[in-house]
CSV table of C-alpha atoms in Angstrom, one decimal:
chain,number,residue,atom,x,y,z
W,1,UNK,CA,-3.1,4.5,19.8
W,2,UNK,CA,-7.0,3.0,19.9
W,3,UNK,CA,-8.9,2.6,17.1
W,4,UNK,CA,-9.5,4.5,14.1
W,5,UNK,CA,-12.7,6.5,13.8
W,6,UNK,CA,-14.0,5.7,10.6
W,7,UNK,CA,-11.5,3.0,10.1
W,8,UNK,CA,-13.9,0.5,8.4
W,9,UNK,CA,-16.3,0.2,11.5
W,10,UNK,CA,-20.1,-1.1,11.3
W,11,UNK,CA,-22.5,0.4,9.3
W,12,UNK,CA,-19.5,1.7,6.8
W,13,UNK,CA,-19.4,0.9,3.4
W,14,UNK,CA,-16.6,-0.4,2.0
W,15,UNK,CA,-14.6,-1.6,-1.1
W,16,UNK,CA,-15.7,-5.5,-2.1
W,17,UNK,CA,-12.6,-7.5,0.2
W,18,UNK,CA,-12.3,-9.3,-2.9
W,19,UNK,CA,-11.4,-6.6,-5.3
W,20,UNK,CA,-7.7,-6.8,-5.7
W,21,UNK,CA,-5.2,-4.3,-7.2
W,22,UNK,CA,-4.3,-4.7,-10.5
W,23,UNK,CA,-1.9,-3.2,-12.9
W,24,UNK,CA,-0.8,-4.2,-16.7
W,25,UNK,CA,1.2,-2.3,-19.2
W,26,UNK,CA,-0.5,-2.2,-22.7
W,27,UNK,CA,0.6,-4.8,-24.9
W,28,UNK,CA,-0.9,-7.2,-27.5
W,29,UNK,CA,-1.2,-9.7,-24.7
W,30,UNK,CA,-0.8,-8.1,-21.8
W,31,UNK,CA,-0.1,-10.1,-18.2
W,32,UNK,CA,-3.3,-10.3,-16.3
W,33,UNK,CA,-2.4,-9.9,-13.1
W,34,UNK,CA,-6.0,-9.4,-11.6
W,35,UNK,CA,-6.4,-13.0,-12.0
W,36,UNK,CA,-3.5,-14.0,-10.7
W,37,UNK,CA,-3.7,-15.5,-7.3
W,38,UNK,CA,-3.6,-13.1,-4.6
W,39,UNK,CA,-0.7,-13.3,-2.1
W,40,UNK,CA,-1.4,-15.6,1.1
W,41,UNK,CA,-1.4,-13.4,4.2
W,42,UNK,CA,2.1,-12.8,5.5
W,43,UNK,CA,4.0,-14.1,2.2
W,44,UNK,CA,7.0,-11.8,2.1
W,45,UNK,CA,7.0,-9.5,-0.8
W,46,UNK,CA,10.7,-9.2,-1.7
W,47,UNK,CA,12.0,-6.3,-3.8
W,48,UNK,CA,12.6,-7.6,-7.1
W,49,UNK,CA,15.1,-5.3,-9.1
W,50,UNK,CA,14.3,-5.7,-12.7
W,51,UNK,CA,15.4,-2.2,-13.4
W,52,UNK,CA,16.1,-0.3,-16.9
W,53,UNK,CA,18.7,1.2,-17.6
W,54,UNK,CA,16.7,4.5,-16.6
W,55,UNK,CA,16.0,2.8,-13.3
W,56,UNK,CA,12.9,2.3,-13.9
W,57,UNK,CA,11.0,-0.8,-13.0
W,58,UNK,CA,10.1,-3.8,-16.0
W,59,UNK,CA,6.5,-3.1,-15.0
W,60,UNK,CA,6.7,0.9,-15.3
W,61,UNK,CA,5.2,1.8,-12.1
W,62,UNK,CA,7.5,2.9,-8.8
W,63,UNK,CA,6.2,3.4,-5.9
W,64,UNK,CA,7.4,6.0,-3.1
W,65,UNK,CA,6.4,6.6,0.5
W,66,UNK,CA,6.3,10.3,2.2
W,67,UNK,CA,7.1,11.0,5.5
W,68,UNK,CA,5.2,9.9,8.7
W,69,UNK,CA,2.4,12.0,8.8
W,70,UNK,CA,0.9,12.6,12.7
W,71,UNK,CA,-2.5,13.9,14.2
W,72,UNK,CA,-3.8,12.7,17.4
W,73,UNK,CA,-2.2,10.1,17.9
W,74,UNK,CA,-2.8,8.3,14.6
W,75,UNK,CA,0.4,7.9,12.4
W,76,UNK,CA,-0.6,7.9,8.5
W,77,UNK,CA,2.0,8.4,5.2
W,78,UNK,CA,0.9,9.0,1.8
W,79,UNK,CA,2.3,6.2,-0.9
W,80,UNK,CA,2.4,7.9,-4.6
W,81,UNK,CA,2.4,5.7,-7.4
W,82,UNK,CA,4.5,7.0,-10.6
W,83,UNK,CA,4.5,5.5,-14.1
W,84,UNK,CA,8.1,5.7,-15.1
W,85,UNK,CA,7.6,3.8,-17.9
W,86,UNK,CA,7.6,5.2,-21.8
W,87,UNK,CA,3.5,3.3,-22.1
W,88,UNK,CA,0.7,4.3,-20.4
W,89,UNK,CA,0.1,1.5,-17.9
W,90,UNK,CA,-3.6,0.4,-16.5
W,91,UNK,CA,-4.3,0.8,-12.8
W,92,UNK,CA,-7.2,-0.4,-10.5
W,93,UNK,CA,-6.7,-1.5,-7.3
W,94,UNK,CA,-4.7,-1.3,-4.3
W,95,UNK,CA,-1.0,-1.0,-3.1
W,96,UNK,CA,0.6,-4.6,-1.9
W,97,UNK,CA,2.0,-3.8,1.5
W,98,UNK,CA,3.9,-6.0,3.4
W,99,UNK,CA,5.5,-5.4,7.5
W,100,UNK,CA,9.0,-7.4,7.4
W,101,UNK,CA,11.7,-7.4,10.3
W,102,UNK,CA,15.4,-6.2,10.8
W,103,UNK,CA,16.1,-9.7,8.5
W,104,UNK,CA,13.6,-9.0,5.9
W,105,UNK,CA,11.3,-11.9,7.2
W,106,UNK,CA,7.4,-10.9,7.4
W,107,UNK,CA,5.2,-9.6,9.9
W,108,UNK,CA,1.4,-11.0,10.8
W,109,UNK,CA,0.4,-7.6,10.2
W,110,UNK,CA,-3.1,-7.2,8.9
W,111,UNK,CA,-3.4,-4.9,5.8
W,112,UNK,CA,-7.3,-3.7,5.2
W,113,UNK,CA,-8.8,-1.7,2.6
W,114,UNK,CA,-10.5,1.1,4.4
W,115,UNK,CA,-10.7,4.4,5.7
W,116,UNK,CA,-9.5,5.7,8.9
W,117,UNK,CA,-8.7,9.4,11.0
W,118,UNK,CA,-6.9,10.5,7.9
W,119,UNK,CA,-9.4,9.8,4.7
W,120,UNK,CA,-11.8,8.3,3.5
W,121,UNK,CA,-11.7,5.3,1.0
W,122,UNK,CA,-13.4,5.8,-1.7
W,123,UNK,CA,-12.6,2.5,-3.5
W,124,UNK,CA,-9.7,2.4,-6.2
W,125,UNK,CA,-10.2,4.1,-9.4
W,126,UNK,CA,-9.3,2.3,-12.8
W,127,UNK,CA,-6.7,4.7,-14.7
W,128,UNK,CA,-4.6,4.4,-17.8
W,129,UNK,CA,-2.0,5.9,-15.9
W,130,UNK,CA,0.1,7.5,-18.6
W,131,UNK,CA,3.8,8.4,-18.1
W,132,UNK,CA,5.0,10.3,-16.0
W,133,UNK,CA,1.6,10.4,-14.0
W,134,UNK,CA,0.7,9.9,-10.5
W,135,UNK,CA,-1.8,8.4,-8.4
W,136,UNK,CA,-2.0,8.3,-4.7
W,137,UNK,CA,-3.2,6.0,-1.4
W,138,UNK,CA,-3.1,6.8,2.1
W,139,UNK,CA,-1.5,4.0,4.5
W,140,UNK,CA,-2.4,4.3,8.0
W,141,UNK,CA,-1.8,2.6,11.7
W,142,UNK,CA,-4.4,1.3,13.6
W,143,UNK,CA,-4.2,-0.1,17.1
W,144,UNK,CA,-7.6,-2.6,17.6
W,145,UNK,CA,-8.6,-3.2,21.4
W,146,UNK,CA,-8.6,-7.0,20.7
W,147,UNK,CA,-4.9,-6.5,18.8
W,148,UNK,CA,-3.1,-7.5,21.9
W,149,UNK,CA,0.8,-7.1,21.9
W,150,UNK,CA,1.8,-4.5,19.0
W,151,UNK,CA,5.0,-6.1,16.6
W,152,UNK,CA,8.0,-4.4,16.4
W,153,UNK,CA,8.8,-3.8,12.3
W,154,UNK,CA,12.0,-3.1,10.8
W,155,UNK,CA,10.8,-2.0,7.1
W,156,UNK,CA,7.6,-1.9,4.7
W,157,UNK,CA,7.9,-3.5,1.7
W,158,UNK,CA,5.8,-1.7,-1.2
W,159,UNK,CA,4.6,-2.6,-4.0
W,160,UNK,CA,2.4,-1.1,-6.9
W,161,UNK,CA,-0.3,-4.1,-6.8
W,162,UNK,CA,0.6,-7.9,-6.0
W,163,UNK,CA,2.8,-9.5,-8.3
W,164,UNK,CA,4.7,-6.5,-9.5
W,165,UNK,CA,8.0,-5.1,-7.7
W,166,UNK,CA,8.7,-3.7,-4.2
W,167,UNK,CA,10.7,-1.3,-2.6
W,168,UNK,CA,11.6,-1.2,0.7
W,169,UNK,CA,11.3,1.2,3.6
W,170,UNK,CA,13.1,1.5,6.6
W,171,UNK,CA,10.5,2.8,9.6
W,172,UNK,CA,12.0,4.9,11.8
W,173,UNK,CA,10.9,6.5,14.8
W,174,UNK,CA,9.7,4.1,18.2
W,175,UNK,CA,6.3,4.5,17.6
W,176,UNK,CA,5.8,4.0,13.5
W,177,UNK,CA,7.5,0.7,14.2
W,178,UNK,CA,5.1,-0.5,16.6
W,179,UNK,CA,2.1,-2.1,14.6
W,180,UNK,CA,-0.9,-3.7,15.0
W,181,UNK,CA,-2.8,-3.3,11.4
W,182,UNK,CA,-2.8,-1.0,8.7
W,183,UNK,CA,-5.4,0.3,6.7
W,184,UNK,CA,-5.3,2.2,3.0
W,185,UNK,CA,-6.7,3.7,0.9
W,186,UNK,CA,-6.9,2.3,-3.1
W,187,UNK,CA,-4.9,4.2,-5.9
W,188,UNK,CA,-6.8,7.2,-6.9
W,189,UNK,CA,-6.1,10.6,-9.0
W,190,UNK,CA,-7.0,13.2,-6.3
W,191,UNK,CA,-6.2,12.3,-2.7
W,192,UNK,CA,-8.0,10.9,-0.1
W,193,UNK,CA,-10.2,13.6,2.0
């Protein structure tokens, strides 16, 4: 794979680097997650289970990953974001992605807001997501010329925003688990074109 046309490249506007995701369920005093710190680079997210009895995450929001979508030779899957909760929950931002190995450690792979091959980012769109709602972003691979050696990745570990809890997973296939960086889309209503 080489790089991505449209993947962020000069001249392209972009979302603000330092918009983060956010997402907090309505309460009188909700958490404020947007100004929480933002994950350093390569921290690993680790699923955190803090399921209801319905399964459903504390924070309301589960995220799942579709298959491996391919066109040539860019590899792209579409994340959906699902409020499973009972409240409608507020969303603006992006997913938190994270590349770990086969012993759940993570990966120096890059994660970039941005568009690429696949779709175009249009930014993320603030929602109060209520339940049993989706919203959708587009996770791509993109090989830079100045990437050098691609890493070998066991797993992605995904999460609704930063902060909040993440699944796992597995990437099969040889080439999904090569990497070099990523790029996605922010949560939206209607799909990336």
């Amino acid at each position: 794979m080489r790089g991505i046309p449209g993947a962020g490249g000069e001249g392209e506007a972009g979302p603000s680097p330092s918009r983060t995701a956010t997402a907090d369920a309505l309460a009188p005093t909700p958490p404020d997650i947007a100004s929480a710190a933002p994950e350093r680079p390569g921290a690993p997210v680790r699923p955190t289970p803090a399921l209801s009895a319905t399964g459903c995450p504390a924070s309301g929001l589960v995220v799942d990953m579709g298959p491996v979508e391919a066109a040539l030779g860019h590899r792209a899957v579409g994340l959906t974001l699902t409020n499973c909760g009972s409240k409608p929950t507020r969303v603006d931002g992006y997913p938190s992605v994270q590349a770990v190995d086969e012993n759940g450690d993570a990966l120096p792979v890059k994660v970039n807001p941005g568009s690429s091959y696949f779709g175009t980012d249009r930014g993320p769109e603030e929602v109060m997501l209520a339940p049993g709602k989706t919203m959708t972003s587009l996770l791509v691979w993109v090989s830079t010329p100045t990437g050098g050696d691609l890493i070998e990745g066991d797993a992605l570990e995904i999460a609704p925003a930063p902060g909040l809890e993440a699944r796992s997973f597995p990437l099969e296939g040889s080439d999904v688990r090569l990497l070099d960086e990523f790029n996605m889309t922010g949560w939206r209503t209607a799909p990336s074109r």
